[in-house]
Short mmCIF file of N, CA, C and O in Angstrom, two decimals:
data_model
loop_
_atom_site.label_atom_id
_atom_site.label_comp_id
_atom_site.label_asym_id
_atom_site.label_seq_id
_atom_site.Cartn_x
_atom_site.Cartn_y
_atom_site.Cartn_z
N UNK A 3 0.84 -1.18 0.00
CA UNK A 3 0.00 0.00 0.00
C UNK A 3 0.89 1.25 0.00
O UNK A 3 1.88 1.19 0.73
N UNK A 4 0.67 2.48 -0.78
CA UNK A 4 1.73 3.17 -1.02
C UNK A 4 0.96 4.30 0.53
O UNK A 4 -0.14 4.42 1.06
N UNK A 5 2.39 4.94 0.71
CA UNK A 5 2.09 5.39 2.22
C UNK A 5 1.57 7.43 1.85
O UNK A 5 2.32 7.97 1.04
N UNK A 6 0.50 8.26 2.39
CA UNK A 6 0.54 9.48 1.86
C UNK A 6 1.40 10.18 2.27
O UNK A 6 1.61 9.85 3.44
N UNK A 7 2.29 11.31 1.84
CA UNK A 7 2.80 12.31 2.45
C UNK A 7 2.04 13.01 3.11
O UNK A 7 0.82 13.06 2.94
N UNK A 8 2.76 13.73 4.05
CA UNK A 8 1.99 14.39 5.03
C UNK A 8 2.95 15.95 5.57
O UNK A 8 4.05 15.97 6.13
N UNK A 9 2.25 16.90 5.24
CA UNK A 9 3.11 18.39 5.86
C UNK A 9 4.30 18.20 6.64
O UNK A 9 5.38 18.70 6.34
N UNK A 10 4.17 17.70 7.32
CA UNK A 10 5.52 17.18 7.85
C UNK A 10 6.64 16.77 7.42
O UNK A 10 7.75 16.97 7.91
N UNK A 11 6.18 15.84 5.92
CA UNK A 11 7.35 15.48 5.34
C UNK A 11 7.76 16.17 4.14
O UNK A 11 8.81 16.18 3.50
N UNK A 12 6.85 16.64 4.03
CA UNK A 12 6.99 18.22 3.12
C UNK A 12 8.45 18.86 3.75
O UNK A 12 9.55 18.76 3.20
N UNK A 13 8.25 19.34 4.68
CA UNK A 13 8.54 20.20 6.23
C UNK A 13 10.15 19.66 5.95
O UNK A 13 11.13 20.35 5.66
N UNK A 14 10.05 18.05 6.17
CA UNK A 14 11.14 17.78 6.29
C UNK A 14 12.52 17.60 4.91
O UNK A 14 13.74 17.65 4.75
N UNK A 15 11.29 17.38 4.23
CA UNK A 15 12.43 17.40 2.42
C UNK A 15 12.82 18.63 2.61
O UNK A 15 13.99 18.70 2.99
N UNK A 16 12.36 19.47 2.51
CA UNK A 16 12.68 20.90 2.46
C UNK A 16 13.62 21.12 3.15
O UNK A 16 14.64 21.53 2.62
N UNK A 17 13.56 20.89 4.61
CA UNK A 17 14.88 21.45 5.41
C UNK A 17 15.73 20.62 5.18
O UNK A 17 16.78 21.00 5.69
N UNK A 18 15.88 19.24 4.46
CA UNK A 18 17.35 18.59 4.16
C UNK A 18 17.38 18.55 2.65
O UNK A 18 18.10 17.69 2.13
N UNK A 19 16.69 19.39 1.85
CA UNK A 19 17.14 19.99 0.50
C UNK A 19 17.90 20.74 0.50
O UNK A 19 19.05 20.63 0.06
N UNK A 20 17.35 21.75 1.06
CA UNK A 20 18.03 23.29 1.15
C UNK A 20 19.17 23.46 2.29
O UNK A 20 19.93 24.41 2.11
N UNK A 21 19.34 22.88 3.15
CA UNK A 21 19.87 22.49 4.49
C UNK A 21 19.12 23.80 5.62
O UNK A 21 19.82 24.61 6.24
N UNK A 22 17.83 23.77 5.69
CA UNK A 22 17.21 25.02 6.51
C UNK A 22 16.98 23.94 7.81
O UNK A 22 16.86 22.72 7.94
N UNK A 23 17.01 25.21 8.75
CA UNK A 23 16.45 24.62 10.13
C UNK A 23 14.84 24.37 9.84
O UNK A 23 14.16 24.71 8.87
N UNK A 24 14.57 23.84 10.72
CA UNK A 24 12.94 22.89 10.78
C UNK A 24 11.93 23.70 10.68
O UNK A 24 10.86 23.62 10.08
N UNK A 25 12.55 24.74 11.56
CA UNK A 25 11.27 25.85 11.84
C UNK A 25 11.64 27.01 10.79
O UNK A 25 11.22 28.14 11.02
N UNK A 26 12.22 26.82 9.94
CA UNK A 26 12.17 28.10 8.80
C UNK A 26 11.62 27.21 7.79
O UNK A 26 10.75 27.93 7.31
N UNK A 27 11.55 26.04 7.11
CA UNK A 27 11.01 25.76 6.29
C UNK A 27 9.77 25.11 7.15
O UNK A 27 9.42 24.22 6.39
N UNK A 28 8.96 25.04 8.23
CA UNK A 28 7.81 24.82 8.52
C UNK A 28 7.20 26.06 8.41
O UNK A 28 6.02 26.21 8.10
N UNK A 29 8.30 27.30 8.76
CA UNK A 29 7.23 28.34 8.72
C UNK A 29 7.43 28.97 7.03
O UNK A 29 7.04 30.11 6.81
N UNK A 30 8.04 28.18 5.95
CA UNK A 30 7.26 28.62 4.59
C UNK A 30 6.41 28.00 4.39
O UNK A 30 5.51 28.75 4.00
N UNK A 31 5.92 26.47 4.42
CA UNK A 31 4.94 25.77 4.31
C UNK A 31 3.72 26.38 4.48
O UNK A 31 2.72 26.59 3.79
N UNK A 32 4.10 26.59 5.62
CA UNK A 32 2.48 27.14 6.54
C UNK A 32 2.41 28.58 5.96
O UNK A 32 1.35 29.20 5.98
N UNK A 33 3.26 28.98 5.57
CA UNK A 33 3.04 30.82 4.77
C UNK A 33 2.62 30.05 3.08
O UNK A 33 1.77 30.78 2.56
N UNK A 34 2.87 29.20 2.42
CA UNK A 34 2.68 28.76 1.60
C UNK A 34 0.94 28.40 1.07
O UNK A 34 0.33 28.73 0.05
N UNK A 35 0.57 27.67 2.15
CA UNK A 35 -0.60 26.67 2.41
C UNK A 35 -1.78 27.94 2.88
O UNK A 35 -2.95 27.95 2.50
N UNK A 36 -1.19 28.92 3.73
CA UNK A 36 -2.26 30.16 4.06
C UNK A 36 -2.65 30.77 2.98
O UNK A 36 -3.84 30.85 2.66
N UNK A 37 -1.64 31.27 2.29
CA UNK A 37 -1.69 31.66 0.80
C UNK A 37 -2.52 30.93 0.21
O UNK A 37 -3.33 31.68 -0.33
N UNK A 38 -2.69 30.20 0.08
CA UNK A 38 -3.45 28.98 -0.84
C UNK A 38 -4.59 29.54 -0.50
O UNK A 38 -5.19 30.22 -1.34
N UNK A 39 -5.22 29.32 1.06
CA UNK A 39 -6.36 28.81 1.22
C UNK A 39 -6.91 30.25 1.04
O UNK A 39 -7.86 30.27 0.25
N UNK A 40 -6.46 31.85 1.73
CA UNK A 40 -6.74 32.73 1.89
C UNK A 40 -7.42 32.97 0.09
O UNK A 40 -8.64 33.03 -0.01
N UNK A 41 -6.57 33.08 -1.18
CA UNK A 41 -6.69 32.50 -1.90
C UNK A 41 -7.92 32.32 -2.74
O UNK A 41 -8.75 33.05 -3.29
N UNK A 42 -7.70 31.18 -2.60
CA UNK A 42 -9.54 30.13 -2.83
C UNK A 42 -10.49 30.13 -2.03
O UNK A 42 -11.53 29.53 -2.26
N UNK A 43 -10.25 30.86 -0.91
CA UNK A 43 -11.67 31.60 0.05
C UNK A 43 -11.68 32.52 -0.75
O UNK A 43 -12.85 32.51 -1.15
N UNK A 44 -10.92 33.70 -1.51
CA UNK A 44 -11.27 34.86 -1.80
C UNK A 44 -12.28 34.64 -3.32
O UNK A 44 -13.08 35.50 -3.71
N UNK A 45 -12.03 33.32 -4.02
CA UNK A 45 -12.71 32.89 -5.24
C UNK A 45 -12.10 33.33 -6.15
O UNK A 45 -12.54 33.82 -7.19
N UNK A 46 -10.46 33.11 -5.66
CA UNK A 46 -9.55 33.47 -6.93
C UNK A 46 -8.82 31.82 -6.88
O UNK A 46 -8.71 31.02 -5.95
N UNK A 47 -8.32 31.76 -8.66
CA UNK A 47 -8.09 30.55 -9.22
C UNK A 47 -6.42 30.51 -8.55
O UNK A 47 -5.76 31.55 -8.48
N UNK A 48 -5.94 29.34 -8.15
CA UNK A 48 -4.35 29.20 -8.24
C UNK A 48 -4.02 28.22 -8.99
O UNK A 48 -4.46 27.08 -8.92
N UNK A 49 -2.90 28.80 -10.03
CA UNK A 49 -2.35 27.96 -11.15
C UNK A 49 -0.65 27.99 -10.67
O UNK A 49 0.07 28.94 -10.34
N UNK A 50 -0.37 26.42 -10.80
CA UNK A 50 1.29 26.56 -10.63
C UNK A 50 1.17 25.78 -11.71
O UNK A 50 0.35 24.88 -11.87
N UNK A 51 2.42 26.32 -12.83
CA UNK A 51 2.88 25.55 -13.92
C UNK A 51 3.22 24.37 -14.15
O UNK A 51 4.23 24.31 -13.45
N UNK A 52 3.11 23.30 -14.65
CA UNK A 52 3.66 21.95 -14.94
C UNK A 52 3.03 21.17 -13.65
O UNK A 52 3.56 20.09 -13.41
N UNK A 53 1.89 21.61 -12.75
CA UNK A 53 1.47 20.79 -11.71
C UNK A 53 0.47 20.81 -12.09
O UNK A 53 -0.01 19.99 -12.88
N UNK A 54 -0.31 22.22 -11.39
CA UNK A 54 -1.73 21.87 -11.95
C UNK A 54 -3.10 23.10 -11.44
O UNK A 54 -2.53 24.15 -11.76
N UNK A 55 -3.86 23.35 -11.13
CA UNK A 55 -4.23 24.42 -11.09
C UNK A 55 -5.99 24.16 -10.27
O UNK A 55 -6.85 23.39 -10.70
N UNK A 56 -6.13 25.03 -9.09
CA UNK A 56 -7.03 24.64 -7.96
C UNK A 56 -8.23 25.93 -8.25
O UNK A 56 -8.16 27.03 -8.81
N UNK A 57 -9.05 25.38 -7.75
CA UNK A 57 -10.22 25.96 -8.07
C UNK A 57 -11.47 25.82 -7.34
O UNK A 57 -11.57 24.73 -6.77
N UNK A 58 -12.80 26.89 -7.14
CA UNK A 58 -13.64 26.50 -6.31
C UNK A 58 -14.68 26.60 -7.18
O UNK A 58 -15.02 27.54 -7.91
N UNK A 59 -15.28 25.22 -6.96
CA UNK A 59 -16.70 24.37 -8.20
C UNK A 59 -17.62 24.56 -7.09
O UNK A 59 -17.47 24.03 -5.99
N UNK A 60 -18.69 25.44 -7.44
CA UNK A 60 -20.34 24.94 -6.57
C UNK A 60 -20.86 23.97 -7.02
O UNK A 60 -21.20 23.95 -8.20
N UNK A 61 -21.09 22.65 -5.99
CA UNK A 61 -21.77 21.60 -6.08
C UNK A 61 -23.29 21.63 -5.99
O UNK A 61 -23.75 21.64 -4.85
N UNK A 62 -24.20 21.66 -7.09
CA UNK A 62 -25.65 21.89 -6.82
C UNK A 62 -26.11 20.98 -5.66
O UNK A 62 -25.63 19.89 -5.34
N UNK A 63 -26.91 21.49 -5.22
CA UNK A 63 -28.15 20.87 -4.20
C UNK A 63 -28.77 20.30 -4.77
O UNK A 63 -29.17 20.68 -5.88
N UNK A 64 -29.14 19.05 -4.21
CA UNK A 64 -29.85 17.65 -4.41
C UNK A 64 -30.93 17.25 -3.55
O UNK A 64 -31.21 17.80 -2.48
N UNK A 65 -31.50 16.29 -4.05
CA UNK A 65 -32.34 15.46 -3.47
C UNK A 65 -31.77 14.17 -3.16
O UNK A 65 -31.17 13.63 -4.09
N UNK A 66 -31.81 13.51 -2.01
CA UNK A 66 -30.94 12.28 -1.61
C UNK A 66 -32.08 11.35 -0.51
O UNK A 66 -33.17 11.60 0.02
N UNK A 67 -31.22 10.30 -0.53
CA UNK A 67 -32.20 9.32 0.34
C UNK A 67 -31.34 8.71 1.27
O UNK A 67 -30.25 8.16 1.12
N UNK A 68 -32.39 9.01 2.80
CA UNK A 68 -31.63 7.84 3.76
C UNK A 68 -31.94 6.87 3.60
O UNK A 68 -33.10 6.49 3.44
N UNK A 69 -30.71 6.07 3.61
CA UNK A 69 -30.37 4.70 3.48
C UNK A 69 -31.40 3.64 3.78
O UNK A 69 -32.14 2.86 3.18
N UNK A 70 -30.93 4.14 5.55
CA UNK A 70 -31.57 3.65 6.76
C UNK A 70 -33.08 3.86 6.69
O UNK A 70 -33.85 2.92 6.48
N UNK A 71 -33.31 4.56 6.80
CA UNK A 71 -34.86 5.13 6.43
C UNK A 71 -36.16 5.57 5.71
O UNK A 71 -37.29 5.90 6.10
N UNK A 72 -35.38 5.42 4.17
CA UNK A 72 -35.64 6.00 3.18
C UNK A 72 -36.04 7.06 2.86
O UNK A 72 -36.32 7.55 1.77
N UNK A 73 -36.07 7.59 4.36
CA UNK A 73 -36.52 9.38 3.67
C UNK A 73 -35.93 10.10 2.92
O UNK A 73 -34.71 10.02 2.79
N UNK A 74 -36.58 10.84 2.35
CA UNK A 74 -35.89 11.87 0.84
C UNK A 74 -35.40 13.08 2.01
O UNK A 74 -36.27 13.52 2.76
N UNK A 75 -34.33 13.46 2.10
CA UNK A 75 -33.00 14.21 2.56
C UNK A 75 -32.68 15.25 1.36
O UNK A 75 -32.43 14.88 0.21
N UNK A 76 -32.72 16.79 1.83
CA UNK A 76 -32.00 17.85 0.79
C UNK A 76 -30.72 18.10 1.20
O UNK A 76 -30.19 17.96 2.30
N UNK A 77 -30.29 18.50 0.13
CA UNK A 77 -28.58 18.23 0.15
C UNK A 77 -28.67 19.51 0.29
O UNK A 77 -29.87 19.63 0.03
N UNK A 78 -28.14 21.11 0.60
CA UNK A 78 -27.80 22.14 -0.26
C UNK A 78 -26.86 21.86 -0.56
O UNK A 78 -26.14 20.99 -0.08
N UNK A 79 -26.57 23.07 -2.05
CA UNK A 79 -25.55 23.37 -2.44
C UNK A 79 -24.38 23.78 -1.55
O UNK A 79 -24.30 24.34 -0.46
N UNK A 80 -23.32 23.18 -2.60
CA UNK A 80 -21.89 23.40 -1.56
C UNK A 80 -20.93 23.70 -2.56
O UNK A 80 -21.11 23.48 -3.76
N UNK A 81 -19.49 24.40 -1.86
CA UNK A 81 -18.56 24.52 -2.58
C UNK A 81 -17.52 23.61 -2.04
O UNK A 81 -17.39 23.16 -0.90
N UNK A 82 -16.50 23.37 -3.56
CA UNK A 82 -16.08 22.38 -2.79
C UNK A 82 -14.42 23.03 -4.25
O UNK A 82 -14.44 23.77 -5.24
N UNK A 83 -13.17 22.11 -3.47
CA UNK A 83 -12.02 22.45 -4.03
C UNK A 83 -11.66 21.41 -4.93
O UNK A 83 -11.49 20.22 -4.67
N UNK A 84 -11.51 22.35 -6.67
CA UNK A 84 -11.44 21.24 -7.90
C UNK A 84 -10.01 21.38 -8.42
O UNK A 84 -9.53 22.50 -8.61
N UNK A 85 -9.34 20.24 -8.65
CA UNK A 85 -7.88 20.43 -8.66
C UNK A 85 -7.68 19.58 -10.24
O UNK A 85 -7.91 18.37 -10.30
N UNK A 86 -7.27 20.32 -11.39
CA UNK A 86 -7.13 20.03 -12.37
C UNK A 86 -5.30 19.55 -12.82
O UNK A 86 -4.70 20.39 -13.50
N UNK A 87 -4.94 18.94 -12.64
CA UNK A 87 -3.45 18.21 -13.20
C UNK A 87 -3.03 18.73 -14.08
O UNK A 87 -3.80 18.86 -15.03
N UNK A 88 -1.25 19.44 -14.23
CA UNK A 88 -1.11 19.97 -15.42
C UNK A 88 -0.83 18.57 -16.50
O UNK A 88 -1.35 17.45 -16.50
N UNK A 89 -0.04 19.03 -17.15
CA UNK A 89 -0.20 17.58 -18.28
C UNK A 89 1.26 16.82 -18.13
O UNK A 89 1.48 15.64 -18.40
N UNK A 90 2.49 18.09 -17.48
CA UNK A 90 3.56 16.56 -17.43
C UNK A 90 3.46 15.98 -15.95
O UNK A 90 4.24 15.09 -15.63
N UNK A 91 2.30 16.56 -14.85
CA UNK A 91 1.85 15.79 -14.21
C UNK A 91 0.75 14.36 -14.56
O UNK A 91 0.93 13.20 -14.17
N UNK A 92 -0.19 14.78 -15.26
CA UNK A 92 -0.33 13.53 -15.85
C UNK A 92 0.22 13.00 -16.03
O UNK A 92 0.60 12.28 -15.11
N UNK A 93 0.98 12.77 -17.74
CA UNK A 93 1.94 12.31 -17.88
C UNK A 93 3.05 11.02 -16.97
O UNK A 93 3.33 9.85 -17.26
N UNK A 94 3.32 11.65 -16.15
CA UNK A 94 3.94 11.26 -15.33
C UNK A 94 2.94 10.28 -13.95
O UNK A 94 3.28 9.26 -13.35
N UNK A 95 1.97 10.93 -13.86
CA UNK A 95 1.48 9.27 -13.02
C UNK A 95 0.83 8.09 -13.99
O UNK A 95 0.76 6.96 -13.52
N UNK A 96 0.27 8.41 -15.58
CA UNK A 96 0.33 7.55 -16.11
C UNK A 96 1.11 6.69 -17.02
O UNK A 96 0.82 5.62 -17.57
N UNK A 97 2.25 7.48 -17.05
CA UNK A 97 3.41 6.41 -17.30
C UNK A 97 3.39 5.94 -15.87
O UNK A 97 3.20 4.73 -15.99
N UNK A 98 3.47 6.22 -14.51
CA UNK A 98 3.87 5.60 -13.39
C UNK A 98 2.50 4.56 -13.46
O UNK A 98 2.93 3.41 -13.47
N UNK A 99 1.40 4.59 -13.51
CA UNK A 99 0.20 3.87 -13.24
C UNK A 99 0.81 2.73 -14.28
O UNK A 99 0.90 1.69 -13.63
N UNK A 100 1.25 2.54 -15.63
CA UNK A 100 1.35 1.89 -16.57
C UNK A 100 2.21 0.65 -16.33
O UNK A 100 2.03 -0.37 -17.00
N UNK A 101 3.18 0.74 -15.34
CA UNK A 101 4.11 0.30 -15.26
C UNK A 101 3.96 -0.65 -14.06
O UNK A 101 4.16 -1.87 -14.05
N UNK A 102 3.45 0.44 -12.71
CA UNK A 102 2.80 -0.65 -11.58
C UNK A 102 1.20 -1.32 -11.97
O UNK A 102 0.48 -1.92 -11.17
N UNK A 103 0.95 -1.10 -13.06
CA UNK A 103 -0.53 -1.45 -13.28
C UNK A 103 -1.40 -1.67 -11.94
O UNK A 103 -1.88 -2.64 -11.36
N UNK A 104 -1.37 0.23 -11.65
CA UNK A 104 -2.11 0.01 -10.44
C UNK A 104 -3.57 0.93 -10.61
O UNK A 104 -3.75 1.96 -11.24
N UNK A 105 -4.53 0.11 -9.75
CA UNK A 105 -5.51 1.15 -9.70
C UNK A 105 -6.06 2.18 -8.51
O UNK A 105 -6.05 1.86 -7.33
N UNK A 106 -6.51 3.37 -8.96
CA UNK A 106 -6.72 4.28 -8.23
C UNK A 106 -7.45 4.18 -7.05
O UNK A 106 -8.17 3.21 -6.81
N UNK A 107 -7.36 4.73 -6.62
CA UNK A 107 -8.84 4.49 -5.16
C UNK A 107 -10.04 5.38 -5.84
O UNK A 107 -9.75 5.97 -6.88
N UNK A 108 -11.21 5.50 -5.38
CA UNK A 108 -11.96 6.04 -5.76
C UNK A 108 -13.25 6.79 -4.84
O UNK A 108 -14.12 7.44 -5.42
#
């Protein structure tokens, strides 16, 4: 099972890339990641080149059913964060997918 990265290890490539102490490249991360979010709360698009480019999609409101109960349940509308792949990111997990002939989660 392949294992996720996690801010931390972000945190940590970074400070033994560059050779930075812990707490200067934790505190670009986190100046990084604020940026982001401040960002895509404001309902502006972020595009980084050759990765891929984030975005906020309104999800219409629905009609849904409990399971358990079958009652008909309204969804409202929601926003939610849409993250489009640049292409030598593609690229690159489907040559990687091709090779481990693996499949995605879903």
């Amino acid at each position: 099972m392949n294992k996720a990265i996690s801010r931390s290890d972000i945190i940590e490539t970074l400070a033994n890339k560059f050779h930075l102490e812990h707490k200067t490249s934790e505190k670009a991360i986190k100046s990084i990641l604020k940026r982001m979010v401040t960002s895509l709360s404001s309902g502006n698009r972020i595009e980084i080149r050759k990765f891929g480019s984030f975005e906020i999609r309104e999800r219409a409101g629905r009609l849904a059913r409990n399971p358990k109960t079958g009652e008909k349940v309204s969804i409202p509308a929601q926003y939610s964060v849409h993250f489009k792949p640049g292409q030598p990111l593609r690229e690159k997990i489907n040559l990687y997918a091709n090779q481990k002939e693996i499949t995605p989660k879903k």
